[in-house]
Short mmCIF file of C-alpha atoms in Angstrom, two decimals:
data_model
loop_
_atom_site.label_atom_id
_atom_site.label_comp_id
_atom_site.label_asym_id
_atom_site.label_seq_id
_atom_site.Cartn_x
_atom_site.Cartn_y
_atom_site.Cartn_z
CA GLY K 227 -23.72 115.38 -36.97
CA ASN K 228 -23.81 116.88 -33.55
CA GLY K 229 -24.90 120.35 -34.73
CA LYS K 230 -21.51 121.85 -33.89
CA PRO K 231 -19.25 123.38 -36.54
CA TYR K 232 -16.08 121.65 -37.70
CA VAL K 233 -13.19 123.62 -36.18
CA VAL K 234 -10.23 123.84 -38.58
CA ASP K 235 -8.11 125.71 -36.04
CA GLY K 236 -8.85 128.06 -33.16
CA ASP K 237 -10.33 130.81 -35.37
CA THR K 238 -11.63 128.96 -38.44
CA ARG K 239 -14.93 127.10 -38.40
CA GLN K 240 -16.91 125.31 -41.10
CA ARG K 241 -20.52 124.17 -41.10
CA ARG K 242 -22.32 122.27 -43.85
CA THR K 243 -25.90 121.08 -44.32
CA LEU K 244 -26.90 118.79 -47.20
CA ALA K 245 -30.51 117.98 -48.13
CA LEU K 246 -32.10 115.97 -50.95
CA ILE K 247 -35.43 117.38 -52.10
CA ASP K 248 -37.66 115.30 -54.39
CA VAL K 249 -39.29 117.14 -57.30
CA ASP K 250 -41.07 114.08 -58.73
CA GLU K 251 -40.31 110.38 -59.28
CA ASP K 252 -37.42 111.11 -61.66
CA ARG K 253 -35.94 114.41 -60.46
CA PHE K 254 -34.52 115.83 -57.25
CA TYR K 255 -32.42 118.69 -55.97
CA ALA K 256 -29.40 118.37 -53.71
CA VAL K 257 -29.17 121.50 -51.57
CA ASP K 258 -25.72 122.21 -50.11
CA LEU K 259 -25.51 125.00 -47.54
CA TYR K 260 -21.88 125.63 -46.67
CA ARG K 261 -20.59 128.28 -44.30
CA ILE K 262 -17.03 129.05 -43.32
CA HIS K 263 -15.78 131.68 -40.90
CA GLY K 264 -12.14 132.53 -40.32
CA GLY K 265 -8.89 132.63 -42.18
CA ARG K 266 -8.03 135.17 -44.87
CA GLU K 267 -8.33 133.19 -48.11
CA ILE K 268 -11.00 130.68 -49.08
CA TYR K 269 -11.51 128.52 -52.17
CA TRP K 270 -14.76 126.63 -52.73
CA THR K 271 -14.25 124.07 -55.50
CA PHE K 272 -16.77 122.04 -57.48
CA HIS K 273 -16.82 119.72 -60.48
CA ALA K 274 -19.19 117.19 -61.99
CA GLN K 275 -18.15 114.28 -64.19
CA GLU K 276 -16.55 114.63 -67.62
CA ASP K 277 -19.01 116.47 -69.83
CA GLU K 278 -20.16 116.69 -73.44
CA GLY K 279 -21.28 120.28 -72.98
CA PHE K 280 -20.96 122.99 -70.37
CA GLN K 281 -22.60 126.40 -70.07
CA THR K 282 -23.14 129.13 -67.50
CA GLU K 283 -25.78 131.83 -66.99
CA GLY K 284 -25.35 135.04 -65.02
CA LEU K 285 -21.57 135.17 -65.40
CA ASN K 286 -19.53 137.51 -67.59
CA LEU K 287 -16.36 135.45 -67.85
CA THR K 288 -13.06 136.93 -68.99
CA ALA K 289 -10.39 134.52 -70.24
CA GLN K 290 -6.98 134.58 -68.58
CA GLU K 291 -4.43 134.61 -71.42
CA LYS K 292 -2.08 131.98 -70.00
CA GLY K 293 -1.11 130.12 -66.83
CA THR K 294 -3.28 128.41 -64.25
CA VAL K 295 -5.60 129.37 -61.39
CA ALA K 296 -2.40 129.83 -59.34
CA GLY K 297 -1.55 132.78 -61.59
CA GLU K 298 -1.08 133.96 -65.13
CA ASP K 299 2.68 133.39 -64.79
CA VAL K 300 2.34 129.93 -63.17
CA PRO K 301 2.46 127.14 -65.78
CA TYR K 302 0.72 123.78 -65.33
CA GLY K 303 2.27 121.77 -62.48
CA ASP K 304 4.99 124.37 -61.73
CA GLU K 305 7.16 122.64 -59.09
CA LYS K 306 8.76 125.90 -57.93
CA TRP K 307 5.33 127.44 -57.23
CA LEU K 308 4.09 124.25 -55.54
CA LYS K 309 7.08 124.15 -53.17
CA ALA K 310 6.83 127.89 -52.41
CA ASN K 311 3.14 127.45 -51.49
CA GLY K 312 3.45 124.66 -48.94
CA CYS K 313 3.10 121.62 -51.18
CA ARG K 314 5.28 118.58 -50.57
CA ARG K 315 6.32 115.67 -52.75
CA ASN K 316 6.03 111.98 -51.95
CA THR K 317 6.23 108.79 -54.04
CA TYR K 318 3.03 109.69 -55.91
CA GLY K 319 3.83 113.35 -56.56
CA PHE K 320 2.95 116.64 -54.91
CA TYR K 321 0.20 117.14 -52.34
CA GLY K 322 -0.98 119.97 -50.09
CA PRO K 323 -3.81 122.47 -49.71
CA MET K 324 -2.75 124.64 -52.69
CA PHE K 325 -1.80 121.69 -54.95
CA GLY K 326 -4.79 121.91 -57.28
CA LEU K 327 -4.36 125.58 -58.19
CA ALA K 328 -1.31 124.91 -60.39
CA HIS K 329 -3.19 122.09 -62.16
CA LEU K 330 -6.27 124.06 -63.25
CA TYR K 331 -5.93 125.67 -66.69
CA ASN K 332 -8.01 127.41 -69.43
CA VAL K 333 -8.94 129.89 -66.71
CA GLN K 334 -11.89 132.30 -66.98
CA ARG K 335 -12.85 134.71 -64.19
CA ASP K 336 -15.77 136.91 -63.10
CA ALA K 337 -16.22 139.16 -60.07
CA ALA K 338 -20.05 138.85 -60.12
CA SER K 339 -21.68 138.66 -56.72
CA SER K 340 -25.26 138.04 -57.90
CA ALA K 341 -26.92 134.68 -58.61
CA TRP K 342 -25.51 132.49 -61.38
CA SER K 343 -25.78 128.91 -62.62
CA ALA K 344 -23.86 126.25 -64.52
CA ASP K 345 -24.99 123.17 -66.43
CA TRP K 346 -23.04 120.06 -67.43
CA THR K 347 -24.29 117.50 -69.97
CA ILE K 348 -22.66 114.38 -68.55
CA LYS K 349 -20.54 112.46 -71.08
CA GLY K 350 -21.99 109.12 -72.21
CA SER K 351 -25.14 109.52 -70.09
CA GLY K 352 -27.76 109.79 -72.82
CA GLY K 353 -28.45 113.46 -72.09
CA LEU K 354 -28.28 113.51 -68.28
CA HIS K 355 -27.59 117.03 -66.96
CA PHE K 356 -26.12 118.26 -63.72
CA GLY K 357 -27.05 121.80 -62.73
CA LEU K 358 -25.47 124.05 -60.13
CA HIS K 359 -27.24 127.18 -58.91
CA VAL K 360 -25.48 129.74 -56.70
CA ALA K 361 -27.70 132.24 -54.87
CA GLU K 362 -24.98 134.86 -54.37
CA THR K 363 -21.24 134.91 -53.90
CA ASP K 364 -20.87 137.81 -51.45
CA GLY K 365 -17.86 139.41 -53.13
CA ALA K 366 -16.13 136.17 -54.11
CA GLU K 367 -14.49 135.81 -57.50
CA THR K 368 -15.94 133.01 -59.66
CA ILE K 369 -13.46 130.95 -61.68
CA VAL K 370 -14.28 128.46 -64.46
CA CYS K 371 -11.41 126.24 -65.65
CA ASP K 372 -10.39 122.81 -66.90
CA ALA K 373 -8.54 119.99 -65.17
CA LYS K 374 -7.10 116.62 -66.00
CA SER K 375 -5.45 114.00 -63.81
CA PRO K 376 -2.12 115.42 -62.57
CA ALA K 377 -0.82 111.84 -62.44
CA GLY K 378 -1.52 111.43 -66.16
CA SER K 379 -3.03 107.99 -65.56
CA SER K 380 -6.55 108.89 -66.66
CA PRO K 381 -7.45 110.56 -69.97
CA TYR K 382 -10.35 112.63 -68.57
CA GLU K 383 -10.73 116.38 -68.73
CA MET K 384 -13.35 118.04 -66.52
CA LYS K 385 -14.75 121.53 -66.07
CA PHE K 386 -14.15 122.94 -62.57
CA LEU K 387 -15.82 125.88 -60.83
CA LEU K 388 -14.22 127.76 -57.97
CA MET K 389 -15.30 130.65 -55.80
CA HIS K 390 -12.38 132.54 -54.28
CA LYS K 391 -12.43 135.13 -51.55
CA ASN K 392 -9.35 136.87 -50.16
CA THR K 393 -9.97 139.51 -47.50
CA PRO K 394 -8.55 140.55 -44.14
CA PRO K 395 -9.39 137.94 -41.48
CA PRO K 396 -11.80 136.70 -40.52
CA VAL K 397 -13.42 135.79 -43.83
CA ALA K 398 -17.12 135.10 -43.35
#
């Protein structure tokens, strides 16, 4: 890029740096440095492929009894919630910046701000793992949940991780 941040609007900027670091002939790390400044609410979302096993370290997750990431009282795909939160419908279904929150279920949460990690054993890969290491979350809530295709056309189910921060603007 040109070294300048991506400007979302007048007060919100994003900057991202990605680097691949070789460990040896068979292993490497992908380092993702992401910074956002502005707004009042931020979600950072991540998932790997469908897994045969998933675990975390450094998190003390508490299960949410029902609902979705959008809220304990928001069922999967709740059209009323989607419409009230700026999502629109077209031929293929709903879309919009908050769309995914009402489609993420089996929610677990932690308010930890120290380092943590997650590990996926990728389904059908012969034992290939994908690891995610987070240095610190600076007051962001960490959310672990499940997702499947909202369109129903694909039978996958994947484990998602989110970090959520909601503070008075500007969030940094």
